[in-house]
XYZ file of N, CA, C and O in Angstrom:
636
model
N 106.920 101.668 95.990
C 106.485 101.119 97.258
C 107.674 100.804 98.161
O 107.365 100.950 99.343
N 108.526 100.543 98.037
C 110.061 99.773 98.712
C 110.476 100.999 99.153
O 110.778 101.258 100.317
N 110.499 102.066 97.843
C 111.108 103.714 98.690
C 110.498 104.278 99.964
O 111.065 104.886 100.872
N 108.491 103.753 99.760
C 107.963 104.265 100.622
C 108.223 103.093 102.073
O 108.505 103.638 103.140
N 108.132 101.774 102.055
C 108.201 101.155 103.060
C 109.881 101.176 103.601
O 110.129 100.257 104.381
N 110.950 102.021 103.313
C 112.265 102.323 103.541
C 111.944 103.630 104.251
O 112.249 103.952 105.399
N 111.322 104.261 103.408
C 111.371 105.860 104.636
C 110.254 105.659 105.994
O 110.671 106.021 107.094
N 108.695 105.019 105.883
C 108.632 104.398 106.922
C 109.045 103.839 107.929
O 108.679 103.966 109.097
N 110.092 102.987 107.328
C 111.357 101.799 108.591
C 111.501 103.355 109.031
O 110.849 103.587 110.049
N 111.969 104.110 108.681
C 112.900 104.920 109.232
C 112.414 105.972 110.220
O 113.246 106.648 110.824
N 111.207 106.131 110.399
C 110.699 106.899 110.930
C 110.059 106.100 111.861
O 110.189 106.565 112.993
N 109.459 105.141 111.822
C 109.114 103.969 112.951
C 110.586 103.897 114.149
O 110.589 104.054 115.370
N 111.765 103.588 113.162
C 112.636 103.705 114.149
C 113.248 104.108 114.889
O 113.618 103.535 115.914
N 113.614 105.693 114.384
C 113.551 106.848 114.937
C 112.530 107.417 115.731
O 112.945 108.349 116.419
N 111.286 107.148 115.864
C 110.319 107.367 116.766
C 110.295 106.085 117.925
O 110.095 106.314 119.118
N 110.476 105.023 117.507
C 110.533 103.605 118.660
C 112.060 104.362 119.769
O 112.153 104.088 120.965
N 113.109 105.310 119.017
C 114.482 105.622 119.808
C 114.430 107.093 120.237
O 115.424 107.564 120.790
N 113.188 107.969 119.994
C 112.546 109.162 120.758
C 114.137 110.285 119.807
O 114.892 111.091 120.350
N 114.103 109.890 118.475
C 115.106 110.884 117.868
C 113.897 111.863 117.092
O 112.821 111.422 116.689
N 114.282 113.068 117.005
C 113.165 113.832 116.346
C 113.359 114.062 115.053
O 114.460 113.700 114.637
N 112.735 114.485 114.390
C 112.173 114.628 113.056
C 111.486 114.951 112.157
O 110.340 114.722 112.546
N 111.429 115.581 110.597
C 110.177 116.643 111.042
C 109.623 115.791 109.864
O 110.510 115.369 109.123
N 107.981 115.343 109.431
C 107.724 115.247 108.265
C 106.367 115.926 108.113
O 105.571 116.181 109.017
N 106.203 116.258 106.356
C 105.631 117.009 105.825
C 104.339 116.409 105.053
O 104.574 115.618 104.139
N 103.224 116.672 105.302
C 102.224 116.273 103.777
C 102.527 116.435 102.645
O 102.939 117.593 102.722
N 102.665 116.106 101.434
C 103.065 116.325 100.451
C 101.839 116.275 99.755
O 100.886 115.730 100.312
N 101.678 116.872 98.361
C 100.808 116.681 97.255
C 101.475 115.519 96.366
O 102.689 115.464 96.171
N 100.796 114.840 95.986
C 101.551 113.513 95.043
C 100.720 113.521 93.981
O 101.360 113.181 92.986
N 99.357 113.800 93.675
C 99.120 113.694 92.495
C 97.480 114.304 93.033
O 97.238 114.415 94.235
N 96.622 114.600 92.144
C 95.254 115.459 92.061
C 94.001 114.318 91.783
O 93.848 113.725 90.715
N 93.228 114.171 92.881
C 91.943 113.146 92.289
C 90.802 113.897 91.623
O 89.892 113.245 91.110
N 90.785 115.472 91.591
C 89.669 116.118 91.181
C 90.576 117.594 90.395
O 91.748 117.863 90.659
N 90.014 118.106 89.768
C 90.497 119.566 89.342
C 90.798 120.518 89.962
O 91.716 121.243 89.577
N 89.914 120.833 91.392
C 89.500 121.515 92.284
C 90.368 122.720 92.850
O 90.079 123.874 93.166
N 91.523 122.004 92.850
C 92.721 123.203 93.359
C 94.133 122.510 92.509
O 95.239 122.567 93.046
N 93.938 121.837 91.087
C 95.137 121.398 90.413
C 95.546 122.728 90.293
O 96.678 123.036 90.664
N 94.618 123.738 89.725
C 95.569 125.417 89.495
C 96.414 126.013 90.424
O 97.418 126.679 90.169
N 95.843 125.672 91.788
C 96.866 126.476 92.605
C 97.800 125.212 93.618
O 98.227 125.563 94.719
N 97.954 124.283 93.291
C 98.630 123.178 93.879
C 99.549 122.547 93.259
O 99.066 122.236 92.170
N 100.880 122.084 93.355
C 101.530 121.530 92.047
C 102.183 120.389 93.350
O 102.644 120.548 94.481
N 101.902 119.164 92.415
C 102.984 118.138 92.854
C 104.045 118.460 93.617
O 104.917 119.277 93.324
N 103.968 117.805 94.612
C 105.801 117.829 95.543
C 105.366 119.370 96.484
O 106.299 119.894 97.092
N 103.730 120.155 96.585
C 103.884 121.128 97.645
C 103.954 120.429 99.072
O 103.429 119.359 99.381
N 104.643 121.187 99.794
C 104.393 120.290 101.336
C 103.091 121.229 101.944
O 102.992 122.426 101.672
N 102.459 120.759 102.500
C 101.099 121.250 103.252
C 101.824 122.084 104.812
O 102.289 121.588 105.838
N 101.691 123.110 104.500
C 102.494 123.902 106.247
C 100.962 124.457 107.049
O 100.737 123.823 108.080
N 100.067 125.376 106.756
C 99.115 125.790 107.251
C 97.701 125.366 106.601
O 97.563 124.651 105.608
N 96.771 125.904 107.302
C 95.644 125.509 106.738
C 94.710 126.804 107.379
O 94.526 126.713 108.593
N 94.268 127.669 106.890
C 94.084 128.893 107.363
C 94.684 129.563 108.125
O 94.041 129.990 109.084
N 95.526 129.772 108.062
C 96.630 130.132 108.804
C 97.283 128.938 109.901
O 98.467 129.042 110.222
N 96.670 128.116 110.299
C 96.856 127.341 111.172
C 97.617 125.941 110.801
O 97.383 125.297 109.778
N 98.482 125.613 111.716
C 100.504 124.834 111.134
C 99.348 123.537 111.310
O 98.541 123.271 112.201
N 99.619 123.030 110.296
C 98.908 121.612 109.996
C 100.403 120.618 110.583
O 101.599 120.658 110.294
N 99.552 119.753 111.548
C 100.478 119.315 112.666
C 99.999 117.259 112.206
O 100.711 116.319 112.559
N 98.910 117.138 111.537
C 98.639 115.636 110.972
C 97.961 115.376 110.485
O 97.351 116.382 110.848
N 97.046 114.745 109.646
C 96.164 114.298 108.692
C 95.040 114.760 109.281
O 94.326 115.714 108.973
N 94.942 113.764 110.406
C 93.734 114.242 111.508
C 93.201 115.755 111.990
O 92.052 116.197 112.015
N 94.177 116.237 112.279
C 93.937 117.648 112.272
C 93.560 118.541 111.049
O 92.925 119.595 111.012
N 94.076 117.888 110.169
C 93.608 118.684 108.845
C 92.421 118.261 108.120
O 91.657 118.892 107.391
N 92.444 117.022 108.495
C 90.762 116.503 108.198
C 89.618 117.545 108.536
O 88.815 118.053 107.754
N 89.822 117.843 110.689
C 88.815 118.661 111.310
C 89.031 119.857 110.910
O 88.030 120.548 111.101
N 90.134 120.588 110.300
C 90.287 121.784 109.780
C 89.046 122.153 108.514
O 88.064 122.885 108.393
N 89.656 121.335 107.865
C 88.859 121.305 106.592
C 87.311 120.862 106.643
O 86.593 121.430 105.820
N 86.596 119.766 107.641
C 85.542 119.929 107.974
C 84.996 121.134 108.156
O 84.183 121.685 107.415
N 85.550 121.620 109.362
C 84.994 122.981 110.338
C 84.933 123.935 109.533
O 84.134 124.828 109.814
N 85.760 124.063 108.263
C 85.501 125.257 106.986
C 84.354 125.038 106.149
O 83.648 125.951 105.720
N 84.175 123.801 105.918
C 82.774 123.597 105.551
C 83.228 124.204 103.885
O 84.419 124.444 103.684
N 82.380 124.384 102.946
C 82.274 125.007 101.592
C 83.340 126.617 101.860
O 84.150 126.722 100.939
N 83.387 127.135 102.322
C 83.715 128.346 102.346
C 85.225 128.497 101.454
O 86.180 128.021 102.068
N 85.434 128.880 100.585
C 86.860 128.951 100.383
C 88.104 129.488 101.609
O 87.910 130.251 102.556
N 89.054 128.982 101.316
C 90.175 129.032 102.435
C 91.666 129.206 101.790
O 91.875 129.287 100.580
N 92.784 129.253 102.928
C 94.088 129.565 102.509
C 94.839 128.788 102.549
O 94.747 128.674 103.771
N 95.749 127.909 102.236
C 96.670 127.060 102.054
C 97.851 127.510 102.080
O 98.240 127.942 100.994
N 98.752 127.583 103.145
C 100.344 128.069 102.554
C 100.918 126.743 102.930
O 100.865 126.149 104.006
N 101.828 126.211 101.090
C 102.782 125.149 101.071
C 103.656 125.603 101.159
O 103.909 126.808 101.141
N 104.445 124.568 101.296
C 106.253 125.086 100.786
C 106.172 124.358 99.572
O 105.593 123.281 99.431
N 107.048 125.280 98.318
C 107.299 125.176 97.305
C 108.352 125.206 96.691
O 108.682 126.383 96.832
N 109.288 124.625 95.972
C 110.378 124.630 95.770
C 110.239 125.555 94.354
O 109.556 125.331 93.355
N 111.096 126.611 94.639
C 111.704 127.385 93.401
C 112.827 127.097 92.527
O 113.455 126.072 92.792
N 113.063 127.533 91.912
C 114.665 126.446 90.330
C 115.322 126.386 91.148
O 116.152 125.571 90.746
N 115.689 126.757 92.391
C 117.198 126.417 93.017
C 116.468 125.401 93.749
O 117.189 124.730 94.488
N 115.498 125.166 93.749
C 115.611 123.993 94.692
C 114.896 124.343 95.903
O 114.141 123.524 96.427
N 115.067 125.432 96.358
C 114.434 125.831 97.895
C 113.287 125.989 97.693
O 112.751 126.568 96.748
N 112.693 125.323 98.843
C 111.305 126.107 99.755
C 111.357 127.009 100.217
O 112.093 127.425 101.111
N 109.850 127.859 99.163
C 109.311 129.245 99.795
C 108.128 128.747 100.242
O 107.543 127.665 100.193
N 107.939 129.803 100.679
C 106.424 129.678 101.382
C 105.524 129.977 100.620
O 105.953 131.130 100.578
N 104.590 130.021 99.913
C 103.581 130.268 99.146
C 101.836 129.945 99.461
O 101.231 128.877 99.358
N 101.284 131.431 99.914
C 99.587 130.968 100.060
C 99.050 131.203 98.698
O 99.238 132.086 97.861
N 98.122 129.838 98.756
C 97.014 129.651 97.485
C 95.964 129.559 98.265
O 95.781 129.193 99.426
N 94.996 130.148 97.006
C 93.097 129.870 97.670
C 92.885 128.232 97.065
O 93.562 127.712 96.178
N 92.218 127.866 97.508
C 91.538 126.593 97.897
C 90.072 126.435 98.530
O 89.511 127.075 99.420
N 89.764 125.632 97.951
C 88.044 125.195 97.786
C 88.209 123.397 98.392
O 89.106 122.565 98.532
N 86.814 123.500 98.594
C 86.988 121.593 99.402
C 85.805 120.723 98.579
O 84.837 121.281 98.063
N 85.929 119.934 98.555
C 84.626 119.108 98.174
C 84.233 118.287 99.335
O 84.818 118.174 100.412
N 83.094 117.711 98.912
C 82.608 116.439 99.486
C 82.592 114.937 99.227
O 82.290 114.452 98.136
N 82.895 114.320 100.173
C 82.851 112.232 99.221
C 83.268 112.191 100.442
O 84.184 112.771 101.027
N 81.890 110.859 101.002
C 81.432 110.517 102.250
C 81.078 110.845 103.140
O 81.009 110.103 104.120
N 80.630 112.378 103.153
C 80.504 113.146 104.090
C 81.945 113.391 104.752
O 81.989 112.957 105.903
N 82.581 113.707 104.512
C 84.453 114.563 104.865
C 84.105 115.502 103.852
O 83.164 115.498 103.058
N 85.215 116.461 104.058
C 85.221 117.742 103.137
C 86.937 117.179 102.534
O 87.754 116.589 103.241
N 87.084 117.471 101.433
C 88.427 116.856 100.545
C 89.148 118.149 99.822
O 88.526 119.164 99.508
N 90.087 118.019 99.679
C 91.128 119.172 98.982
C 90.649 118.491 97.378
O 90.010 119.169 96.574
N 91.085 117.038 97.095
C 91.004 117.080 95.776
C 92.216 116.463 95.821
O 92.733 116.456 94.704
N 92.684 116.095 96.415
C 94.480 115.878 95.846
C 94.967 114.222 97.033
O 94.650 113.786 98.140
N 95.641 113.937 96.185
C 96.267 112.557 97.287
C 97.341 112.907 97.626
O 97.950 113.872 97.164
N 97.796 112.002 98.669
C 98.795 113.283 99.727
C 99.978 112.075 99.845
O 99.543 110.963 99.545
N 101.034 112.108 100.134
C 102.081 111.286 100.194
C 103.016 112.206 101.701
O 102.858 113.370 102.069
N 103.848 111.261 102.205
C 104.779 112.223 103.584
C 106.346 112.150 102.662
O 106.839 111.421 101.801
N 106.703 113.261 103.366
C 108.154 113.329 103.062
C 108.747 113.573 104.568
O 107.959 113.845 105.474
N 110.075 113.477 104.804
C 110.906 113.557 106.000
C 111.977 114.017 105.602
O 112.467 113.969 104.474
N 112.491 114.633 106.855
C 113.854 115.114 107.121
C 114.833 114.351 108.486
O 114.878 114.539 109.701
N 115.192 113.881 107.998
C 116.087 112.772 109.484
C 116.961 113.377 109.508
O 117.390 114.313 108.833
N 117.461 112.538 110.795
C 118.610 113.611 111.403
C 119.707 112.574 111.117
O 120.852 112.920 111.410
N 119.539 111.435 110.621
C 120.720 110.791 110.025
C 120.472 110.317 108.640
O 119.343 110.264 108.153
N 121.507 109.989 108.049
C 121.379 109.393 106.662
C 121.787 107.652 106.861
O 122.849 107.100 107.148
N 120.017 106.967 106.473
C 120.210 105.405 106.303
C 120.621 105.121 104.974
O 120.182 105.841 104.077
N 121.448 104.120 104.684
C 121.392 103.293 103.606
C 120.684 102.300 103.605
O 119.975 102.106 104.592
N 120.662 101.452 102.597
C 119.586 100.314 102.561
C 120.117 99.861 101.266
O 120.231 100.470 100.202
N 120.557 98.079 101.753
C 121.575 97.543 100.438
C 120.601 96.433 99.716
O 121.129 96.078 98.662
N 119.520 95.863 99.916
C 118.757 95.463 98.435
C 118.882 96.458 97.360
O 118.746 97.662 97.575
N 119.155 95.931 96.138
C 118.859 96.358 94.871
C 117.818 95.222 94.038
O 117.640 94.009 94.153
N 117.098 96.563 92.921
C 116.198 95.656 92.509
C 115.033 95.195 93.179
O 114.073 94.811 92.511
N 115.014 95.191 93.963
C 113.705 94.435 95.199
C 112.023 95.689 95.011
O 112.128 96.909 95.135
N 111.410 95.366 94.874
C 110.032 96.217 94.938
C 109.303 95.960 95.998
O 109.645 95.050 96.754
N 108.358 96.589 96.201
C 107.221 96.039 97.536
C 107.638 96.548 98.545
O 108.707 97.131 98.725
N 106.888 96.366 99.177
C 106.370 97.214 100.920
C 107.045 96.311 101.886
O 107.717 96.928 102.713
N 107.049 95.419 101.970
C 106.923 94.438 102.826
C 107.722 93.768 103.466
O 107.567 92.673 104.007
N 108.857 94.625 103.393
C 110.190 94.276 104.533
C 110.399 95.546 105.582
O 111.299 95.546 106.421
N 109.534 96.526 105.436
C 109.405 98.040 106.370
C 110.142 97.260 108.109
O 111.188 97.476 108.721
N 108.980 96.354 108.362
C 109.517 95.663 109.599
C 110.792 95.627 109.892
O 111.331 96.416 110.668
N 111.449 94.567 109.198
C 112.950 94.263 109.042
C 113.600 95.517 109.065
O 114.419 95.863 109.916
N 113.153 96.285 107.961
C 114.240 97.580 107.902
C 114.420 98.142 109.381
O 115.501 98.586 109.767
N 112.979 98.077 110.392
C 112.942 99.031 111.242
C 114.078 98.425 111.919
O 115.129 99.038 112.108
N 113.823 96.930 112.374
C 114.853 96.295 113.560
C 115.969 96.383 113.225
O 116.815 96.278 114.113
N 116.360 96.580 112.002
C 117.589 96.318 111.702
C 118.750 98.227 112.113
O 119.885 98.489 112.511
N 117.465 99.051 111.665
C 118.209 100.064 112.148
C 117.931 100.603 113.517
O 118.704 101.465 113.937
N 116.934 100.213 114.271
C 117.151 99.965 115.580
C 118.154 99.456 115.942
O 118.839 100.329 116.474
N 118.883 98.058 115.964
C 119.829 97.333 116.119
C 120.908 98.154 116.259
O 121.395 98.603 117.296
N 121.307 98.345 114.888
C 122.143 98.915 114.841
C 122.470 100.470 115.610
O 123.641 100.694 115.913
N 121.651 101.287 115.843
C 121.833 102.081 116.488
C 121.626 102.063 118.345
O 121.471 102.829 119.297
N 121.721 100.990 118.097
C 121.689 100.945 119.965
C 122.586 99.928 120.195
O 122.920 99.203 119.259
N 123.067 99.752 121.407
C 124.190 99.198 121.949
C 123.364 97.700 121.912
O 122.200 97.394 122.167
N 124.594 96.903 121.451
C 124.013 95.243 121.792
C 123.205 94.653 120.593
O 122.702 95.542 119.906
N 122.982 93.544 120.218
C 122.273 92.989 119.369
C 121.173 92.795 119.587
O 120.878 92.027 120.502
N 120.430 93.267 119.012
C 118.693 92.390 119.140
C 118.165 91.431 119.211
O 117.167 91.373 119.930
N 118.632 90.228 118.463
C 118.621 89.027 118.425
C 119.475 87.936 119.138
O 119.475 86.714 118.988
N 120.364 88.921 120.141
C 121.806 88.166 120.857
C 122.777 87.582 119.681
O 123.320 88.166 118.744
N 122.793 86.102 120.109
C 123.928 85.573 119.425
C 122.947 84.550 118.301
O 123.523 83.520 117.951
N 121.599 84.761 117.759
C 120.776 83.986 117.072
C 120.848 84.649 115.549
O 121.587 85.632 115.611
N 120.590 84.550 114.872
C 120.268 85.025 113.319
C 118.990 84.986 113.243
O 118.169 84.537 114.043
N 118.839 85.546 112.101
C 117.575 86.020 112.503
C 116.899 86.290 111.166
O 117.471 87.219 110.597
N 115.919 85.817 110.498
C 115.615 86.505 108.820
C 114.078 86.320 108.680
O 113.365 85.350 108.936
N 113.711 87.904 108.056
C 112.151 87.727 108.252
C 111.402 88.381 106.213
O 111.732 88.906 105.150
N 110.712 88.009 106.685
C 109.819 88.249 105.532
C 108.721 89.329 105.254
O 108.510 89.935 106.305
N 108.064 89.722 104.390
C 106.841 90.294 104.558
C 105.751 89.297 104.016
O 105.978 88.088 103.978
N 104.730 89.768 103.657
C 103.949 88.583 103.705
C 102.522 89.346 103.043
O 102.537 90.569 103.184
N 101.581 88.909 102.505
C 99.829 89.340 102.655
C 99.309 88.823 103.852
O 99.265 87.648 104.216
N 98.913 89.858 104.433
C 98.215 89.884 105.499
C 96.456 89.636 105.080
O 95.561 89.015 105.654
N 96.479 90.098 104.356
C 94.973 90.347 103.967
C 94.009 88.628 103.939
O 92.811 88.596 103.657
């Protein structure tokens, strides 16, 4: 969770400072069988019938509008060296709630155009994403955020 609320900060902040960036759907793990054969952990989601899957949302109405019909999927896939190829698999959808579903839970990955560090060790949880963001805002723009005040925040349950 801390890895995921760290690459969040980072993309919140980089989007709050209009720097670009590209991120990817990922496969993270399979809730049904459905397409475990032709899907493996860590694919990034690029098309969806041929068509460049651009956000969740869009791939939601994609996959609606196909309805039952089987369809094409090209991920990127990493081969032993490491690189992404491109690779189309067939794919089938289900139903749960009336949405049409791949079967699979999806996680983002990114590519920034800078490299953050981030000096907690040890620390778990979500719930400093905030902080992370201001802090690398801050730092990447002229002047302090907080002026000449200190400044220390928390996360919290919201719920």
């Amino acid at each position: 969770m801390m890895t995921s609320s760290q690459d969040l900060a980072i993309a919140a902040a980089l989007t709050e400072l209009g720097y670009d960036f590209k991120t990817w759907l990922t496969v993270a793990d399979f809730s049904s069988d459905s397409n475990s054969k032709s899907l493996e952990k860590g694919d990034r989601l690029l098309k969806y019938n041929g068509k460049e899957i651009v956000s969740l949302e869009e791939l939601k109405k994609s996959l609606n509008a196909n309805g039952e019909k089987p369809a094409e999927l090209t991920v990127g896939r990493k081969d032993k060296q490491g690189n992404y190829k491109e690779v189309v698999v067939p794919v089938t959808t289900g139903e749960a709630d009336g949405e049409r579903q791949l079967g699979i839970y999806l996680s983002t990955e990114h590519k920034f155009p800078i490299d953050v560090q981030f000096g907690p060790q040890n620390v778990g949880g979500p719930s400093a994403g905030m902080m992370f963001a201001l802090g690398i805002i801050d730092r990447l723009t002229e002047g302090s955020l907080a002026g000449n005040h200190h400044v220390a925040g928390t996360g919290g349950d919201l719920g």
